[in-house]
mmCIF file of C-alpha atoms and ligand atoms in Angstrom:
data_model
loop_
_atom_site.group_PDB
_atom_site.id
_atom_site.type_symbol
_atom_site.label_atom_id
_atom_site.label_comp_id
_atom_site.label_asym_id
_atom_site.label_seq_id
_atom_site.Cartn_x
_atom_site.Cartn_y
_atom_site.Cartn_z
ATOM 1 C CA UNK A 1234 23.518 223.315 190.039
ATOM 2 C CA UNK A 1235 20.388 224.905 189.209
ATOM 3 C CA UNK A 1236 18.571 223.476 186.427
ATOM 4 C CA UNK A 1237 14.683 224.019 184.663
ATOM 5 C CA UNK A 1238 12.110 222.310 184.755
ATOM 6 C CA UNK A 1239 10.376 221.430 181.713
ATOM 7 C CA UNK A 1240 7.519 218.971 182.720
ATOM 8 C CA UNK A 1241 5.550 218.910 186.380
ATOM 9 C CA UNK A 1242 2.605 216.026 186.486
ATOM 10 C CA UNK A 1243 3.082 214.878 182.776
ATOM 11 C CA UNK A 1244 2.607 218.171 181.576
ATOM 12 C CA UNK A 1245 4.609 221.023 180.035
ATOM 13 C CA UNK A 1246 5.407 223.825 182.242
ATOM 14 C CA UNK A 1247 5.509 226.756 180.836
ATOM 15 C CA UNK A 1248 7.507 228.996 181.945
ATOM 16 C CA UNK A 1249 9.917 226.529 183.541
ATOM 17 C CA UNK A 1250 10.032 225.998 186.810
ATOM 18 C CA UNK A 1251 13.771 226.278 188.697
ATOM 19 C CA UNK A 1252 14.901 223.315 190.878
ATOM 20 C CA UNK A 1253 18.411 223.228 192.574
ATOM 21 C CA UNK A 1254 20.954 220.411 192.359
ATOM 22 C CA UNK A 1255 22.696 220.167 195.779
ATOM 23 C CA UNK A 1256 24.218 218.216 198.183
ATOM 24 C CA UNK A 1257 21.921 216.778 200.972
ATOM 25 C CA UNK A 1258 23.091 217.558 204.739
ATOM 26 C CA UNK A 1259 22.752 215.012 207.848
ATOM 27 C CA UNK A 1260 19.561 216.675 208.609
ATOM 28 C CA UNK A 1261 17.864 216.100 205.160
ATOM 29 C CA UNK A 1262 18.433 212.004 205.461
ATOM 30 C CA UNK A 1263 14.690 211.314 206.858
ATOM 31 C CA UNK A 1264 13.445 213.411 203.730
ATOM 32 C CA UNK A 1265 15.193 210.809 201.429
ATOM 33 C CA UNK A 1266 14.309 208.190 203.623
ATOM 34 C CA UNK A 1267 10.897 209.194 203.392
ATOM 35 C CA UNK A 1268 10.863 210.157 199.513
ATOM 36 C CA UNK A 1269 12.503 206.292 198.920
ATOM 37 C CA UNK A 1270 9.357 205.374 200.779
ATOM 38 C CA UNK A 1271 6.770 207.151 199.491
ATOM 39 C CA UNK A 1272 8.186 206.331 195.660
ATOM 40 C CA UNK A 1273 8.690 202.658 196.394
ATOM 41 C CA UNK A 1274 5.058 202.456 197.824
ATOM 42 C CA UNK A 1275 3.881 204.033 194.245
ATOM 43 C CA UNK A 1276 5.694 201.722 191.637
ATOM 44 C CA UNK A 1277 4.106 198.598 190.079
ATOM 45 C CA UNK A 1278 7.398 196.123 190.491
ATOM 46 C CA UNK A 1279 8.867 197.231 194.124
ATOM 47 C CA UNK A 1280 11.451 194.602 193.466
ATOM 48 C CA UNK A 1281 13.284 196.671 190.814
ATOM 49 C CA UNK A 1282 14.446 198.447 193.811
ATOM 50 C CA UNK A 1283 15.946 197.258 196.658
ATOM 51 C CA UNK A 1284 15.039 199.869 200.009
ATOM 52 C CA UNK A 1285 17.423 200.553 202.566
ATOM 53 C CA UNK A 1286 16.982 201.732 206.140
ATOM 54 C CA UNK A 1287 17.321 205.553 207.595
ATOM 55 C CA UNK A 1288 20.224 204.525 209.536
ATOM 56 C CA UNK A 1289 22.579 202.992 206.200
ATOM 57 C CA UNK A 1290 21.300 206.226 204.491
ATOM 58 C CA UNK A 1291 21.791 208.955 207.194
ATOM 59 C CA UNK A 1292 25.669 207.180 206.874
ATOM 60 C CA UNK A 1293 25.518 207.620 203.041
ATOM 61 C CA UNK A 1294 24.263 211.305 203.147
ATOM 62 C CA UNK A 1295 27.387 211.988 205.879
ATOM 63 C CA UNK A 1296 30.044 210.132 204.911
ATOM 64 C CA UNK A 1297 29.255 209.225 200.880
ATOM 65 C CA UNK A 1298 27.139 211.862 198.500
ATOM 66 C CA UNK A 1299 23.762 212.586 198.154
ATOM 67 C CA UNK A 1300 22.511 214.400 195.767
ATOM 68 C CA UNK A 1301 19.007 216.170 195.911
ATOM 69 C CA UNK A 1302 16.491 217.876 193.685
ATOM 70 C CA UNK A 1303 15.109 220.840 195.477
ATOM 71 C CA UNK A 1304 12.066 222.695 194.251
ATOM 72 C CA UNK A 1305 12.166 224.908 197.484
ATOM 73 C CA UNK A 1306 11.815 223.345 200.305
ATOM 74 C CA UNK A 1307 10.474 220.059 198.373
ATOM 75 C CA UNK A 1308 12.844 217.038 197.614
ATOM 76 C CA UNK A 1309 11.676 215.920 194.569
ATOM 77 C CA UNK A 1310 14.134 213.614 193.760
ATOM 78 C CA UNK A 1311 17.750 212.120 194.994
ATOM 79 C CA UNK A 1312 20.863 209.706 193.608
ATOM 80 C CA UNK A 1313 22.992 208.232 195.611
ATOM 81 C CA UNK A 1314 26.750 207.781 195.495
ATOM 82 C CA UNK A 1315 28.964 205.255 197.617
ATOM 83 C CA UNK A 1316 32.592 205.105 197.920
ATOM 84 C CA UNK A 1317 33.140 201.714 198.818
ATOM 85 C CA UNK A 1318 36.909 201.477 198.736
ATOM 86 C CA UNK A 1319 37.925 197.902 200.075
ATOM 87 C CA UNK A 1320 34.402 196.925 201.407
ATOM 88 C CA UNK A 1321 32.904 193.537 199.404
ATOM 89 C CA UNK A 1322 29.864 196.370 199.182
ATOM 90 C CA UNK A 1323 32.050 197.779 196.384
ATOM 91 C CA UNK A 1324 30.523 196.606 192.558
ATOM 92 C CA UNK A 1325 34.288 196.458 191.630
ATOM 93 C CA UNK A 1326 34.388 193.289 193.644
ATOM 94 C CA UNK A 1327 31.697 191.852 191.507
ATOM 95 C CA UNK A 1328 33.460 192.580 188.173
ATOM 96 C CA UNK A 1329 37.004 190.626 188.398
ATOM 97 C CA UNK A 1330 38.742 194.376 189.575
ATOM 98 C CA UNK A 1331 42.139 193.676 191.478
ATOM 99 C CA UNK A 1332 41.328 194.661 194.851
ATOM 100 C CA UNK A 1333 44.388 197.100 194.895
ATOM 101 C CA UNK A 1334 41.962 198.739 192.056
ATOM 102 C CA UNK A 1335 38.934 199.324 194.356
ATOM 103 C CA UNK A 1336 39.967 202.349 196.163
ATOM 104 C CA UNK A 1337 39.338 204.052 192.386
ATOM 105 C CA UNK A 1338 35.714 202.692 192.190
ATOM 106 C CA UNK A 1339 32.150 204.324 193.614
ATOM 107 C CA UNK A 1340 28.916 202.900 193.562
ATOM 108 C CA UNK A 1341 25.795 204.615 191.999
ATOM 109 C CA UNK A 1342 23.820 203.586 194.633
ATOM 110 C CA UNK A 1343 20.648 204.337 194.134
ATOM 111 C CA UNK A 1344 18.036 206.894 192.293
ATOM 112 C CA UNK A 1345 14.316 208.254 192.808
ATOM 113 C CA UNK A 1346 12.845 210.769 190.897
ATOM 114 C CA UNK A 1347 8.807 211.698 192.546
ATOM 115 C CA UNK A 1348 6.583 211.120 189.600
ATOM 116 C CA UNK A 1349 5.780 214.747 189.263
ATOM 117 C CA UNK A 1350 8.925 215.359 188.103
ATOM 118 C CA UNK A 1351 9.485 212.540 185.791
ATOM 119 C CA UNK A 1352 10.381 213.579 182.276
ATOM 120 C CA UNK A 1353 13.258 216.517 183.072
ATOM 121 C CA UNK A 1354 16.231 213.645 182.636
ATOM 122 C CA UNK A 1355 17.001 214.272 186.598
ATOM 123 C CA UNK A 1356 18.784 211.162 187.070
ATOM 124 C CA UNK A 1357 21.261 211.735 184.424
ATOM 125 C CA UNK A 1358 21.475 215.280 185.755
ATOM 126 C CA UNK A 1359 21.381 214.361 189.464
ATOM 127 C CA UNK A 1360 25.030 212.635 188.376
ATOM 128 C CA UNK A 1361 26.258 215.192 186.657
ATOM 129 C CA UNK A 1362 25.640 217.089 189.432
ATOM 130 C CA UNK A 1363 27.620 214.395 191.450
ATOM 131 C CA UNK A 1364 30.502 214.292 189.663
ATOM 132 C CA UNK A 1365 32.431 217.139 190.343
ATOM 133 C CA UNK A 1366 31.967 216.642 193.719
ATOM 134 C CA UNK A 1367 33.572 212.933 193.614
ATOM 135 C CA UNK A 1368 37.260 212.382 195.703
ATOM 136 C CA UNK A 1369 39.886 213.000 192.699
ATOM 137 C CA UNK A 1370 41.276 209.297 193.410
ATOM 138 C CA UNK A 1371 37.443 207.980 191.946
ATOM 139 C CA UNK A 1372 37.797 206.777 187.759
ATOM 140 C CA UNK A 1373 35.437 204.358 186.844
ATOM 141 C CA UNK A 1374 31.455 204.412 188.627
ATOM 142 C CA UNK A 1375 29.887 200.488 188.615
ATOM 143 C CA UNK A 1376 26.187 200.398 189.253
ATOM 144 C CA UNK A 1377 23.585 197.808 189.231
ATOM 145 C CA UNK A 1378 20.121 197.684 187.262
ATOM 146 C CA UNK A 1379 17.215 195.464 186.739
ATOM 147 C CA UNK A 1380 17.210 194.414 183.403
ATOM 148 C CA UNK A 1381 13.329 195.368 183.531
ATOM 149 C CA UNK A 1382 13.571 198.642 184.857
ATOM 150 C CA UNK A 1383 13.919 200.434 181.482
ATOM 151 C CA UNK A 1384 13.581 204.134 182.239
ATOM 152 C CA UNK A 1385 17.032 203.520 184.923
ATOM 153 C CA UNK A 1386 18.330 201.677 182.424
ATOM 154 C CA UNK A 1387 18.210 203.749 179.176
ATOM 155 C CA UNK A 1388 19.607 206.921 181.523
ATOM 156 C CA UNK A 1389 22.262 204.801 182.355
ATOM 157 C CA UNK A 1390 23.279 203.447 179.123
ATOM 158 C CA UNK A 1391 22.220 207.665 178.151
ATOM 159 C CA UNK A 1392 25.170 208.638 180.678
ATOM 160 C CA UNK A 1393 27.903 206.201 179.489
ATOM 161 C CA UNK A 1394 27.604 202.773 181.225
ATOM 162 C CA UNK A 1395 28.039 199.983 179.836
ATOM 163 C CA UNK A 1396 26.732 196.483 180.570
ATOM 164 C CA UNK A 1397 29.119 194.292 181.774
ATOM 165 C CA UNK A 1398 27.290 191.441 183.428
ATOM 166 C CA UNK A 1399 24.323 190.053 184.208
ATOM 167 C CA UNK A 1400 23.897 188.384 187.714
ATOM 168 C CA UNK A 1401 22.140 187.214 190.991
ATOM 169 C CA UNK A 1402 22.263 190.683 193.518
ATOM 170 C CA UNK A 1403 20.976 191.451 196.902
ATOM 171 C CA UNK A 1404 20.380 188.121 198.218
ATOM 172 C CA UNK A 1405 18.285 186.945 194.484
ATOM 173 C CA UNK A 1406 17.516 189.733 192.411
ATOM 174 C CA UNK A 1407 18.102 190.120 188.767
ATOM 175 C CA UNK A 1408 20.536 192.568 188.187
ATOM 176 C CA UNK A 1409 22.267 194.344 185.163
ATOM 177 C CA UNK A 1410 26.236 195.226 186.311
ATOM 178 C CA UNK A 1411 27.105 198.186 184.909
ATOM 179 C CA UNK A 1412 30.153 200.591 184.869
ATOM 180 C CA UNK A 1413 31.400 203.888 183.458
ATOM 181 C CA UNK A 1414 34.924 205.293 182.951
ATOM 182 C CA UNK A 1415 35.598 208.759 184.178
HETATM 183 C C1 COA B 1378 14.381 205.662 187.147
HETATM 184 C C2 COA B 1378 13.875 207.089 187.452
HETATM 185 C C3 COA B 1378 14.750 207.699 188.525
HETATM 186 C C4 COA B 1378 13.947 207.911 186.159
HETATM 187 O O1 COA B 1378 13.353 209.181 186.368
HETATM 188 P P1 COA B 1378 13.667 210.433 185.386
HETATM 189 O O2 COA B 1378 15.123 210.716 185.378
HETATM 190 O O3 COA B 1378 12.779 211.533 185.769
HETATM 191 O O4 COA B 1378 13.233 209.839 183.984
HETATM 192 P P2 COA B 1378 13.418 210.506 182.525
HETATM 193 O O5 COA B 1378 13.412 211.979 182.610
HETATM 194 O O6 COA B 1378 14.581 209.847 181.867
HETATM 195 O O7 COA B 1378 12.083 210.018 181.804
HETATM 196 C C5 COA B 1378 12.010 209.729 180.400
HETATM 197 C C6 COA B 1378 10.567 209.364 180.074
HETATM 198 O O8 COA B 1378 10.179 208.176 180.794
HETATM 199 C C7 COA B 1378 9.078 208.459 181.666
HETATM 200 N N1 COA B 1378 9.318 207.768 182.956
HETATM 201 C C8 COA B 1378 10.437 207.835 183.712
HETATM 202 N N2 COA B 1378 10.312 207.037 184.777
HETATM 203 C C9 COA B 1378 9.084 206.465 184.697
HETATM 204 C C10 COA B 1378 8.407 205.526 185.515
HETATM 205 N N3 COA B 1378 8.972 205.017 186.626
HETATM 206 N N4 COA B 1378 7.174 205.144 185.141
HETATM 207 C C11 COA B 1378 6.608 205.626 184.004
HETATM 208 N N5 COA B 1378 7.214 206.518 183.178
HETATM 209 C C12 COA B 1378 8.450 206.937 183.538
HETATM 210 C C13 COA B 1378 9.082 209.962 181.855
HETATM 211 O O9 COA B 1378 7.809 210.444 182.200
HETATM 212 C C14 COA B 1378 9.550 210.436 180.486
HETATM 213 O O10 COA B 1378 8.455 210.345 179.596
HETATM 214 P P3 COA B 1378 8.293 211.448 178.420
HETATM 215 O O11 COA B 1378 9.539 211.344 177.574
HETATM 216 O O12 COA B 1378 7.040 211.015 177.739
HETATM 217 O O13 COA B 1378 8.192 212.769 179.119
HETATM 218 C C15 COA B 1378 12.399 207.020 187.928
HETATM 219 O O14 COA B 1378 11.639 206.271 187.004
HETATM 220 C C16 COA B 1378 12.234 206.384 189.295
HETATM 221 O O15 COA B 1378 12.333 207.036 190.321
HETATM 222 N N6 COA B 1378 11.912 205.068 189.317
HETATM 223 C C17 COA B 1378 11.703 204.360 190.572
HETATM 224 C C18 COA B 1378 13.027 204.069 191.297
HETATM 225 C C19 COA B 1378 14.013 203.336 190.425
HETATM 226 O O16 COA B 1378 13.685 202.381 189.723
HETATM 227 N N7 COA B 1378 15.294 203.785 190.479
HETATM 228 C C20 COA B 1378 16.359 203.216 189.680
HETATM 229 C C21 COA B 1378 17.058 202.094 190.344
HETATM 230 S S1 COA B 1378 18.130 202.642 191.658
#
């Protein structure tokens, strides 16, 4: 999906400047390892977002969906999608779904957008993006968010999730569980 962007660095770019939507291959997993890093490094409460290691996401970017935001050969930014199916990974689990249910359910893992491209609404697009690209068995999305990380927040509740809960997550963080209906 190609889409424009509108602001680079905090400022208006005029004329826009094109970025692709696309899926990331096997071979692209150390840039979003590295752009997690480099992000993570940058923001003033790290514990809003949990990291996870090159190996778990190299597995994600094969055998899940990963979505990046190309400007060229630049990722600028990336979401994450999990289909959990019966693992206890699954944010149906936490959320009273029968487990015959789960096999409907993905996880919005995780998103990053680099700072200079902040502003362009890329992690609601980065999902729309996603979507058509989801198994056709997949209905309802859960996804987890710090209830003081306001800018993931307000794009989620901006792309249709509701709160449902809010809970201890990852071993003691305080989470917002969230899910949408397809
Ligand atoms: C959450 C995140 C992906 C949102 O990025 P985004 O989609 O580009 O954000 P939006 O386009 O909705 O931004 C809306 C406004 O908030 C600002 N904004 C967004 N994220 C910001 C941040 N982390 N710090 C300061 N301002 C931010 C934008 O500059 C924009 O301001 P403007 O309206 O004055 O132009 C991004 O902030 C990020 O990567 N955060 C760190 C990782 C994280 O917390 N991920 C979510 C949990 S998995």
């Amino acid at each position: 999906m190609e889409i424009f962007l509108h602001r680079i660095c905090g400022k208006t770019a005029e004329p826009p400047v094109p970025m692709l939507l696309r899926r990331c291959t096997a071979e692209e997993a150390p840039a979003v390892y590295a752009l997690q890093n480099e992000v993570r490094a940058a923001m003033p409460h790290p514990e809003q977002f949990v990291p996870d290691t090159l190996e778990n996401i190299t597995t994600y970017v094969r055998k899940d969906l990963c979505i990046g935001a190309w400007q060229g050969s630049r990722l600028g930014g990336y979401l994450i999608v999990r289909f959990c199916g019966q693992s206890e990974h699954n944010y149906a689990a936490f959320m009273d779904v029968p487990r015959t249910e789960w096999e409907h359910w993905a996880n919005a893992d995780s998103a990053i957008v680099h700072a200079d491209f902040r502003g362009n609404g890329l992690q609601r697009l980065m999902l729309e993006a996603a979507l058509p690209l989801f198994p056709g068995r997949i209905t309802h999305i859960g996804a987890t968010v710090s209830p003081e990380n306001q800018y993931s927040l307000n794009n989620a509740l901006a792309s249709g999730f509701a709160i449902v809960s809010r809970r201890e997550m990852y071993g003691g963080y305080d989470r917002y569980l969230l899910k949408k209906d397809l």
